[in-house]
mmCIF file of C-alpha atoms and ligand atoms in Angstrom:
data_model
loop_
_atom_site.group_PDB
_atom_site.id
_atom_site.type_symbol
_atom_site.label_atom_id
_atom_site.label_comp_id
_atom_site.label_asym_id
_atom_site.label_seq_id
_atom_site.Cartn_x
_atom_site.Cartn_y
_atom_site.Cartn_z
ATOM 1 C CA MET A 22 16.221 7.338 26.231
ATOM 2 C CA THR A 23 17.959 10.708 26.614
ATOM 3 C CA LEU A 24 15.997 13.408 28.359
ATOM 4 C CA ILE A 25 16.702 16.923 27.191
ATOM 5 C CA ARG A 26 15.093 19.721 29.119
ATOM 6 C CA ILE A 27 15.000 22.744 26.875
ATOM 7 C CA ILE A 28 13.767 25.757 28.795
ATOM 8 C CA LYS A 29 12.269 28.341 26.484
ATOM 9 C CA PRO A 30 11.319 31.913 27.252
ATOM 10 C CA TRP A 31 7.626 31.022 26.961
ATOM 11 C CA GLN A 32 7.827 28.310 29.573
ATOM 12 C CA ILE A 33 5.341 28.912 32.351
ATOM 13 C CA LYS A 34 6.793 28.776 35.821
ATOM 14 C CA VAL A 35 5.168 26.880 38.658
ATOM 15 C CA ASN A 36 4.206 30.116 40.381
ATOM 16 C CA GLN A 37 2.215 31.046 37.284
ATOM 17 C CA ILE A 38 0.161 27.869 36.965
ATOM 18 C CA THR A 39 -0.880 27.403 40.562
ATOM 19 C CA PRO A 40 -3.598 29.416 42.300
ATOM 20 C CA PRO A 41 -1.898 32.181 44.298
ATOM 21 C CA GLN A 42 -2.901 30.910 47.749
ATOM 22 C CA VAL A 43 -1.418 27.507 46.998
ATOM 23 C CA TYR A 44 1.691 28.972 45.422
ATOM 24 C CA PHE A 45 2.410 31.369 48.233
ATOM 25 C CA ASN A 46 2.012 28.686 50.871
ATOM 26 C CA ARG A 47 4.329 26.535 48.837
ATOM 27 C CA ARG A 48 6.930 29.307 48.733
ATOM 28 C CA ARG A 49 6.775 29.541 52.495
ATOM 29 C CA PHE A 50 7.223 25.790 52.731
ATOM 30 C CA LEU A 51 10.195 25.817 50.400
ATOM 31 C CA ARG A 52 11.860 28.531 52.408
ATOM 32 C CA ASN A 53 11.380 26.547 55.587
ATOM 33 C CA ALA A 54 11.995 22.994 54.514
ATOM 34 C CA VAL A 55 13.341 20.615 51.951
ATOM 35 C CA GLY A 56 10.428 20.698 49.564
ATOM 36 C CA ALA A 57 12.368 20.742 46.310
ATOM 37 C CA GLY A 58 10.936 17.410 45.181
ATOM 38 C CA ILE A 59 7.403 18.729 44.998
ATOM 39 C CA ILE A 60 8.097 21.210 42.231
ATOM 40 C CA ALA A 61 8.551 18.915 39.315
ATOM 41 C CA ALA A 62 8.675 21.605 36.675
ATOM 42 C CA CYS A 63 12.036 22.570 38.131
ATOM 43 C CA ALA A 64 13.227 19.274 39.499
ATOM 44 C CA PRO A 65 12.355 16.249 37.402
ATOM 45 C CA LEU A 66 15.372 15.952 35.182
ATOM 46 C CA ASN A 67 17.669 14.108 37.561
ATOM 47 C CA ALA A 68 14.899 11.956 38.933
ATOM 48 C CA CYS A 69 13.774 10.978 35.453
ATOM 49 C CA LYS A 70 17.272 10.239 34.209
ATOM 50 C CA GLN A 71 17.949 7.968 37.115
ATOM 51 C CA SER A 72 14.592 6.262 36.864
ATOM 52 C CA LEU A 73 14.789 5.645 33.156
ATOM 53 C CA SER A 74 18.186 4.044 33.376
ATOM 54 C CA GLU A 75 16.751 1.681 35.991
ATOM 55 C CA SER A 76 13.489 1.344 34.021
ATOM 56 C CA PRO A 77 10.976 1.665 36.858
ATOM 57 C CA LEU A 78 9.027 4.177 34.780
ATOM 58 C CA GLU A 79 8.579 1.649 31.982
ATOM 59 C CA ASN A 80 7.480 -0.906 34.580
ATOM 60 C CA THR A 81 4.630 1.370 35.602
ATOM 61 C CA LEU A 82 3.513 1.587 31.953
ATOM 62 C CA ASN A 83 3.912 -2.016 30.795
ATOM 63 C CA LEU A 84 0.539 -3.109 32.127
ATOM 64 C CA PRO A 85 -1.697 -5.836 30.695
ATOM 65 C CA LYS A 86 -2.852 -5.238 27.135
ATOM 66 C CA ILE A 87 -6.544 -4.711 26.596
ATOM 67 C CA ASN A 88 -7.568 -7.248 23.965
ATOM 68 C CA SER A 89 -11.119 -6.422 23.150
ATOM 69 C CA PHE A 90 -11.310 -2.955 21.643
ATOM 70 C CA LYS A 91 -11.785 -1.490 18.197
ATOM 71 C CA THR A 92 -10.218 1.708 16.960
ATOM 72 C CA ASN A 93 -12.993 4.202 16.304
ATOM 73 C CA PRO A 94 -12.250 5.328 12.718
ATOM 74 C CA ALA A 95 -13.611 8.829 13.424
ATOM 75 C CA PHE A 96 -10.895 9.298 16.048
ATOM 76 C CA ALA A 97 -8.059 7.171 14.671
ATOM 77 C CA GLN A 98 -5.622 10.066 14.397
ATOM 78 C CA VAL A 99 -5.168 13.770 15.020
ATOM 79 C CA ASP A 100 -3.192 16.500 13.284
ATOM 80 C CA ARG A 101 -0.001 15.714 15.218
ATOM 81 C CA PRO A 102 2.026 12.699 16.287
ATOM 82 C CA ILE A 103 0.907 10.674 19.280
ATOM 83 C CA THR A 104 2.905 11.612 22.368
ATOM 84 C CA GLU A 105 5.380 8.936 23.428
ATOM 85 C CA ALA A 106 4.062 6.801 26.300
ATOM 86 C CA THR A 107 7.172 7.429 28.399
ATOM 87 C CA LEU A 108 6.742 11.196 28.058
ATOM 88 C CA ALA A 109 3.031 11.152 28.915
ATOM 89 C CA GLY A 110 3.732 8.759 31.796
ATOM 90 C CA GLN A 111 6.301 10.981 33.502
ATOM 91 C CA TYR A 112 4.692 14.399 33.045
ATOM 92 C CA ASN A 113 1.408 14.303 34.949
ATOM 93 C CA ASN A 114 -0.868 16.312 37.155
ATOM 94 C CA PHE A 115 -2.216 14.288 40.065
ATOM 95 C CA TYR A 116 -2.271 16.569 43.080
ATOM 96 C CA GLU A 117 -3.279 13.749 45.395
ATOM 97 C CA PHE A 118 0.320 12.559 45.011
ATOM 98 C CA GLY A 119 2.150 15.893 44.884
ATOM 99 C CA GLY A 120 2.159 19.311 43.314
ATOM 100 C CA GLY A 121 4.772 18.653 40.628
ATOM 101 C CA LYS A 122 4.797 16.799 37.342
ATOM 102 C CA ASN A 123 6.934 13.810 38.361
ATOM 103 C CA ILE A 124 4.380 12.165 40.632
ATOM 104 C CA TRP A 125 4.551 8.811 38.854
ATOM 105 C CA PRO A 126 6.576 7.058 41.598
ATOM 106 C CA LYS A 127 4.252 8.277 44.372
ATOM 107 C CA ALA A 128 1.133 7.459 42.374
ATOM 108 C CA GLN A 129 2.105 3.780 42.478
ATOM 109 C CA SER A 130 0.671 3.644 46.012
ATOM 110 C CA LEU A 131 -2.855 4.118 44.612
ATOM 111 C CA PRO A 132 -4.725 0.917 45.572
ATOM 112 C CA THR A 133 -6.622 -0.168 42.450
ATOM 113 C CA GLU A 134 -7.616 -3.719 43.472
ATOM 114 C CA ASN A 135 -11.341 -4.429 43.847
ATOM 115 C CA TRP A 136 -12.194 -1.004 42.454
ATOM 116 C CA ARG A 137 -15.824 0.016 42.504
ATOM 117 C CA VAL A 138 -17.572 2.907 40.779
ATOM 118 C CA GLU A 139 -20.899 3.931 42.259
ATOM 119 C CA VAL A 140 -23.320 5.571 39.843
ATOM 120 C CA THR A 141 -26.099 7.200 41.789
ATOM 121 C CA GLY A 142 -28.345 10.241 42.283
ATOM 122 C CA LEU A 143 -31.195 11.158 39.965
ATOM 123 C CA VAL A 144 -31.248 7.945 37.916
ATOM 124 C CA ASN A 145 -33.765 5.155 37.455
ATOM 125 C CA HIS A 146 -31.156 2.393 37.695
ATOM 126 C CA PRO A 147 -28.389 3.187 40.198
ATOM 127 C CA GLN A 148 -25.451 0.796 39.814
ATOM 128 C CA THR A 149 -22.178 -0.084 41.446
ATOM 129 C CA TYR A 150 -19.775 -1.458 38.873
ATOM 130 C CA ASP A 151 -16.483 -3.223 39.326
ATOM 131 C CA LEU A 152 -13.877 -2.963 36.605
ATOM 132 C CA ASP A 153 -14.767 -6.315 35.060
ATOM 133 C CA ASP A 154 -18.428 -5.262 34.869
ATOM 134 C CA ILE A 155 -17.394 -2.075 33.131
ATOM 135 C CA LYS A 156 -15.139 -3.786 30.594
ATOM 136 C CA ARG A 157 -17.813 -6.410 29.884
ATOM 137 C CA LYS A 158 -20.813 -4.131 29.745
ATOM 138 C CA PHE A 159 -19.473 -1.225 27.713
ATOM 139 C CA PRO A 160 -17.892 -1.988 24.314
ATOM 140 C CA LEU A 161 -14.380 -0.581 24.455
ATOM 141 C CA GLU A 162 -12.882 1.519 21.684
ATOM 142 C CA GLU A 163 -9.670 3.418 21.095
ATOM 143 C CA ARG A 164 -9.743 7.133 20.378
ATOM 144 C CA VAL A 165 -6.807 9.419 19.762
ATOM 145 C CA TYR A 166 -7.635 12.810 21.248
ATOM 146 C CA ARG A 167 -5.762 16.063 21.527
ATOM 147 C CA PHE A 168 -5.222 16.880 25.202
ATOM 148 C CA ARG A 169 -4.790 20.526 26.275
ATOM 149 C CA CYS A 170 -3.888 21.458 29.840
ATOM 150 C CA VAL A 171 -4.890 24.879 31.199
ATOM 151 C CA GLU A 172 -1.167 25.363 31.935
ATOM 152 C CA ALA A 173 -0.689 25.680 28.138
ATOM 153 C CA TRP A 174 0.985 22.357 27.415
ATOM 154 C CA SER A 175 -0.577 19.681 25.254
ATOM 155 C CA MET A 176 -0.237 16.080 24.117
ATOM 156 C CA ALA A 177 -1.980 13.673 21.716
ATOM 157 C CA LEU A 178 -3.086 10.534 23.555
ATOM 158 C CA PRO A 179 -4.632 7.208 22.473
ATOM 159 C CA TRP A 180 -7.247 6.375 25.104
ATOM 160 C CA VAL A 181 -9.169 3.107 25.403
ATOM 161 C CA GLY A 182 -12.591 3.345 26.956
ATOM 162 C CA PHE A 183 -16.215 4.038 26.131
ATOM 163 C CA PRO A 184 -18.422 7.056 25.493
ATOM 164 C CA MET A 185 -20.153 8.452 28.553
ATOM 165 C CA SER A 186 -23.410 8.340 26.590
ATOM 166 C CA ALA A 187 -23.376 4.537 27.051
ATOM 167 C CA LEU A 188 -23.380 5.000 30.832
ATOM 168 C CA ILE A 189 -26.246 7.492 30.585
ATOM 169 C CA LYS A 190 -28.222 4.891 28.658
ATOM 170 C CA ALA A 191 -27.492 2.212 31.271
ATOM 171 C CA VAL A 192 -28.571 4.204 34.345
ATOM 172 C CA GLU A 193 -31.326 6.365 32.786
ATOM 173 C CA PRO A 194 -31.162 9.780 34.455
ATOM 174 C CA THR A 195 -34.525 11.199 35.494
ATOM 175 C CA SER A 196 -35.822 14.423 33.959
ATOM 176 C CA GLN A 197 -34.673 16.328 37.081
ATOM 177 C CA ALA A 198 -31.002 15.504 36.444
ATOM 178 C CA LYS A 199 -29.211 18.491 34.916
ATOM 179 C CA PHE A 200 -25.586 18.007 36.068
ATOM 180 C CA VAL A 201 -23.179 15.205 36.852
ATOM 181 C CA ARG A 202 -20.488 15.137 39.540
ATOM 182 C CA PHE A 203 -17.444 12.864 39.259
ATOM 183 C CA THR A 204 -15.479 12.101 42.428
ATOM 184 C CA SER A 205 -11.897 10.811 42.557
ATOM 185 C CA PHE A 206 -10.435 8.358 45.041
ATOM 186 C CA TYR A 207 -9.412 10.022 48.275
ATOM 187 C CA ASP A 208 -7.819 8.543 51.357
ATOM 188 C CA PRO A 209 -5.639 10.983 53.308
ATOM 189 C CA LYS A 210 -3.456 8.096 54.488
ATOM 190 C CA ILE A 211 -2.510 7.400 50.859
ATOM 191 C CA THR A 212 -3.255 10.507 48.833
ATOM 192 C CA THR A 213 -1.139 12.818 50.910
ATOM 193 C CA GLY A 214 -1.483 15.721 48.459
ATOM 194 C CA PRO A 215 1.106 18.385 47.747
ATOM 195 C CA GLY A 216 1.817 18.666 51.471
ATOM 196 C CA PHE A 217 0.134 19.712 54.672
ATOM 197 C CA HIS A 218 1.910 23.064 54.411
ATOM 198 C CA LEU A 219 -0.564 24.088 51.698
ATOM 199 C CA GLY A 220 -3.396 24.248 54.173
ATOM 200 C CA LYS A 221 -6.862 22.974 53.514
ATOM 201 C CA LEU A 222 -7.478 21.828 49.955
ATOM 202 C CA PRO A 223 -10.986 20.896 48.791
ATOM 203 C CA TRP A 224 -10.520 17.102 48.653
ATOM 204 C CA PRO A 225 -11.751 14.861 47.238
ATOM 205 C CA TYR A 226 -10.983 16.010 43.697
ATOM 206 C CA GLN A 227 -14.324 16.498 42.004
ATOM 207 C CA GLU A 228 -15.358 17.598 38.558
ATOM 208 C CA GLY A 229 -18.661 18.200 36.844
ATOM 209 C CA LEU A 230 -20.419 18.380 33.518
ATOM 210 C CA THR A 231 -23.890 19.294 32.369
ATOM 211 C CA ILE A 232 -25.952 16.323 31.241
ATOM 212 C CA ALA A 233 -25.794 17.645 27.665
ATOM 213 C CA GLU A 234 -21.992 17.713 27.828
ATOM 214 C CA MET A 235 -21.874 14.206 29.233
ATOM 215 C CA ALA A 236 -24.176 13.001 26.452
ATOM 216 C CA ASN A 237 -21.952 14.516 23.771
ATOM 217 C CA GLU A 238 -20.301 11.983 21.490
ATOM 218 C CA LEU A 239 -16.791 13.071 22.591
ATOM 219 C CA ALA A 240 -17.201 12.711 26.368
ATOM 220 C CA PHE A 241 -15.295 9.573 27.304
ATOM 221 C CA LEU A 242 -14.443 7.337 30.244
ATOM 222 C CA ALA A 243 -10.998 5.804 29.782
ATOM 223 C CA VAL A 244 -9.870 2.501 31.292
ATOM 224 C CA GLY A 245 -6.733 2.304 29.176
ATOM 225 C CA ILE A 246 -4.121 4.174 27.182
ATOM 226 C CA TYR A 247 -1.648 2.986 24.518
ATOM 227 C CA GLY A 248 -3.667 -0.252 24.258
ATOM 228 C CA ARG A 249 -2.984 -1.218 27.875
ATOM 229 C CA ASP A 250 -4.645 -0.778 31.269
ATOM 230 C CA LEU A 251 -4.428 2.759 32.573
ATOM 231 C CA PRO A 252 -1.209 3.437 34.545
ATOM 232 C CA LYS A 253 -1.745 4.783 38.033
ATOM 233 C CA GLN A 254 -0.198 8.151 37.194
ATOM 234 C CA HIS A 255 -2.830 8.616 34.453
ATOM 235 C CA GLY A 256 -5.691 7.981 36.876
ATOM 236 C CA ALA A 257 -6.140 4.209 37.035
ATOM 237 C CA PRO A 258 -8.362 2.369 36.757
ATOM 238 C CA ILE A 259 -10.947 4.723 35.243
ATOM 239 C CA ARG A 260 -10.903 8.457 34.467
ATOM 240 C CA MET A 261 -12.746 11.103 32.462
ATOM 241 C CA VAL A 262 -11.447 12.442 29.138
ATOM 242 C CA ILE A 263 -13.196 15.568 27.843
ATOM 243 C CA PRO A 264 -11.068 16.690 24.899
ATOM 244 C CA TRP A 265 -12.678 20.077 24.199
ATOM 245 C CA LYS A 266 -12.110 21.244 27.774
ATOM 246 C CA TYR A 267 -8.937 21.945 29.712
ATOM 247 C CA GLY A 268 -7.332 18.822 31.149
ATOM 248 C CA PHE A 269 -8.328 19.597 34.744
ATOM 249 C CA LYS A 270 -11.941 18.714 33.864
ATOM 250 C CA GLY A 271 -10.821 15.091 33.422
ATOM 251 C CA ALA A 272 -11.003 13.701 36.965
ATOM 252 C CA LYS A 273 -8.813 10.654 37.560
ATOM 253 C CA SER A 274 -9.384 7.424 39.514
ATOM 254 C CA ILE A 275 -13.155 7.854 39.697
ATOM 255 C CA VAL A 276 -15.092 6.196 42.502
ATOM 256 C CA LYS A 277 -18.446 7.938 42.218
ATOM 257 C CA ILE A 278 -20.637 9.472 39.507
ATOM 258 C CA GLU A 279 -23.732 11.350 40.697
ATOM 259 C CA PHE A 280 -26.581 12.810 38.666
ATOM 260 C CA LEU A 281 -27.738 16.068 40.245
ATOM 261 C CA GLU A 282 -30.251 18.841 39.846
ATOM 262 C CA SER A 283 -27.807 21.705 40.354
ATOM 263 C CA GLN A 284 -24.238 22.533 39.418
ATOM 264 C CA PRO A 285 -21.730 20.839 41.734
ATOM 265 C CA ALA A 286 -18.744 22.529 43.331
ATOM 266 C CA THR A 287 -15.496 21.429 41.670
ATOM 267 C CA TYR A 288 -11.897 21.270 42.897
ATOM 268 C CA TRP A 289 -10.111 23.965 40.858
ATOM 269 C CA ASN A 290 -13.145 26.223 40.662
ATOM 270 C CA THR A 291 -13.338 26.159 44.466
ATOM 271 C CA LEU A 292 -9.602 26.877 44.808
ATOM 272 C CA GLY A 293 -9.411 29.627 42.196
ATOM 273 C CA PRO A 294 -12.861 30.729 40.979
ATOM 274 C CA ASN A 295 -11.438 33.638 38.979
ATOM 275 C CA GLU A 296 -8.945 31.400 37.225
ATOM 276 C CA TYR A 297 -10.695 28.069 36.643
ATOM 277 C CA ASP A 298 -14.336 28.260 35.634
ATOM 278 C CA PHE A 299 -16.810 25.380 35.684
ATOM 279 C CA GLU A 300 -17.197 25.304 31.904
ATOM 280 C CA ALA A 301 -13.449 25.417 31.153
ATOM 281 C CA ASN A 302 -13.744 25.023 27.381
ATOM 282 C CA VAL A 303 -10.414 25.438 25.581
ATOM 283 C CA ASN A 304 -10.480 28.992 24.266
ATOM 284 C CA PRO A 305 -7.433 30.698 22.730
ATOM 285 C CA ASP A 306 -9.226 34.076 22.836
ATOM 286 C CA LYS A 307 -9.828 34.011 26.579
ATOM 287 C CA PRO A 308 -6.515 34.365 28.392
ATOM 288 C CA HIS A 309 -6.072 32.895 31.807
ATOM 289 C CA PRO A 310 -5.829 35.891 34.195
ATOM 290 C CA ARG A 311 -2.086 35.224 34.475
ATOM 291 C CA TRP A 312 -1.059 33.933 31.016
ATOM 292 C CA SER A 313 -2.161 33.701 27.400
ATOM 293 C CA GLN A 314 -4.020 30.669 26.075
ATOM 294 C CA ALA A 315 -3.326 31.524 22.405
ATOM 295 C CA THR A 316 -0.598 28.914 21.985
ATOM 296 C CA GLU A 317 0.433 25.669 23.599
ATOM 297 C CA LYS A 318 3.609 23.679 24.142
ATOM 298 C CA PHE A 319 3.022 20.380 22.392
ATOM 299 C CA ILE A 320 4.884 17.499 24.018
ATOM 300 C CA GLY A 321 5.047 14.723 21.510
ATOM 301 C CA SER A 322 7.761 14.157 19.070
ATOM 302 C CA GLY A 323 10.715 14.265 21.436
ATOM 303 C CA PRO A 324 13.581 13.908 21.823
ATOM 304 C CA GLY A 325 12.656 13.577 25.472
ATOM 305 C CA LEU A 326 10.711 16.278 27.227
ATOM 306 C CA THR A 327 11.093 18.924 24.559
ATOM 307 C CA TRP A 328 8.194 21.051 23.451
ATOM 308 C CA GLU A 329 7.030 22.552 20.199
ATOM 309 C CA ILE A 330 4.788 25.625 20.007
ATOM 310 C CA ARG A 331 1.391 25.174 18.349
ATOM 311 C CA GLU A 332 -1.576 27.489 18.018
ATOM 312 C CA THR A 333 -4.409 26.604 20.347
ATOM 313 C CA LEU A 334 -7.719 25.964 18.587
ATOM 314 C CA PRO A 335 -11.181 26.927 19.897
ATOM 315 C CA TYR A 336 -12.663 23.934 21.716
ATOM 316 C CA ASN A 337 -9.237 22.334 21.205
ATOM 317 C CA GLY A 338 -10.219 21.745 17.559
ATOM 318 C CA TYR A 339 -13.474 19.918 18.397
ATOM 319 C CA GLY A 340 -15.887 22.767 17.601
ATOM 320 C CA GLU A 341 -17.791 20.769 14.990
ATOM 321 C CA TYR A 342 -18.849 18.350 17.742
ATOM 322 C CA VAL A 343 -19.490 20.702 20.633
ATOM 323 C CA ALA A 344 -19.924 24.353 19.597
ATOM 324 C CA SER A 345 -23.713 23.899 19.401
ATOM 325 C CA LEU A 346 -23.788 23.099 23.137
ATOM 326 C CA TYR A 347 -22.877 26.702 24.012
HETATM 327 N N1 LIG B 17 -7.690 14.246 38.676
HETATM 328 C C1 LIG B 17 -7.365 14.142 39.971
HETATM 329 N N2 LIG B 17 -8.059 13.305 40.742
HETATM 330 N N3 LIG B 17 -6.377 14.885 40.533
HETATM 331 C C2 LIG B 17 -5.659 15.795 39.788
HETATM 332 O O1 LIG B 17 -4.761 16.470 40.323
HETATM 333 N N4 LIG B 17 -5.338 16.830 37.596
HETATM 334 C C3 LIG B 17 -6.040 17.233 36.384
HETATM 335 C C4 LIG B 17 -6.633 16.047 35.640
HETATM 336 N N5 LIG B 17 -7.309 15.154 36.553
HETATM 337 C C5 LIG B 17 -5.978 15.928 38.404
HETATM 338 C C6 LIG B 17 -6.990 15.100 37.868
HETATM 339 C C7 LIG B 17 -5.183 17.997 35.483
HETATM 340 S S1 LIG B 17 -4.812 19.582 35.981
HETATM 341 C C8 LIG B 17 -4.739 17.500 34.300
HETATM 342 S S2 LIG B 17 -3.934 18.475 33.170
HETATM 343 C C9 LIG B 17 -4.923 16.085 33.944
HETATM 344 O O2 LIG B 17 -5.561 15.344 34.976
HETATM 345 C C10 LIG B 17 -3.586 15.434 33.663
HETATM 346 O O3 LIG B 17 -3.757 14.117 33.186
HETATM 347 P P1 LIG B 17 -2.473 13.243 32.872
HETATM 348 O O4 LIG B 17 -1.570 13.336 34.049
HETATM 349 O O5 LIG B 17 -2.955 11.856 32.607
HETATM 350 O O6 LIG B 17 -1.843 13.865 31.637
#
């Protein structure tokens, strides 16, 4: 596959998408050291070209097929083509493995064997599931969702997983539970982050929803994508997908889900409270303090990593499902 990097005037630079304190530390690091590899938005082209010709990227994506799922007819397609798997699999955000987009090689060190997800807190039936339990207990379905990152790029992705409402039913939150916190895998020996030069980051990556949001029909836990197990760069083996919110709300590689009385602190909201709010619903009328959210760069139809401008829709086009929550 040929990769063409077409840089347009509307392309957001790395210094625009990263909270200032992180960006400025990164600048200092770049001045002092050989950090070029961490800024994927500038650097991935050569790496990707080389990798694709040797096919290691495809190897990270060609995982076992998931046999037992149905396509949910309500979410069988969206208003745009599904993003190619090789594009989605090489353009990721996973800060545990670096601050750029081409983290897919580093993410392969994520240890996914014997994975456990603890579901705990204000529930009548706390549980610790392994992946087999999850796949057996919750009927899996495929849903194509639009995916909108706060950085103003977007994709259309076919997830395989199950609605979060099924988990709520299984663990029965008590009446005190008002919020839910999702915690990602963290081991500083493995998830080395964008670099020690950035100072203290609020690991582990955590995200949160209200119970009503989690119970919404759209809120989803994905164990697969493109009909196969979830690649590590997409947050294997289980991640959140909340299609009406910016992509950062979808914590990857989840190890813990806790039902709480009060709103939990979350990763990006802690790092940049003026830039990344807890609610984080996609909203074209509310610009990010440093860029507009009115349009998005849709990565989908190729060739390669080329982008097409689309208008951003309120709630990412899912208002009929979620507007009544707000
Ligand atoms: N989850 C963890 N644990 N760490 C991260 O850095 N990045 C978030 C979200 N979940 C992130 C994460 C952001 S900013 C986005 S846009 C999406 O993952 C990207 O998902 P993708 O790489 O599968 O497209």
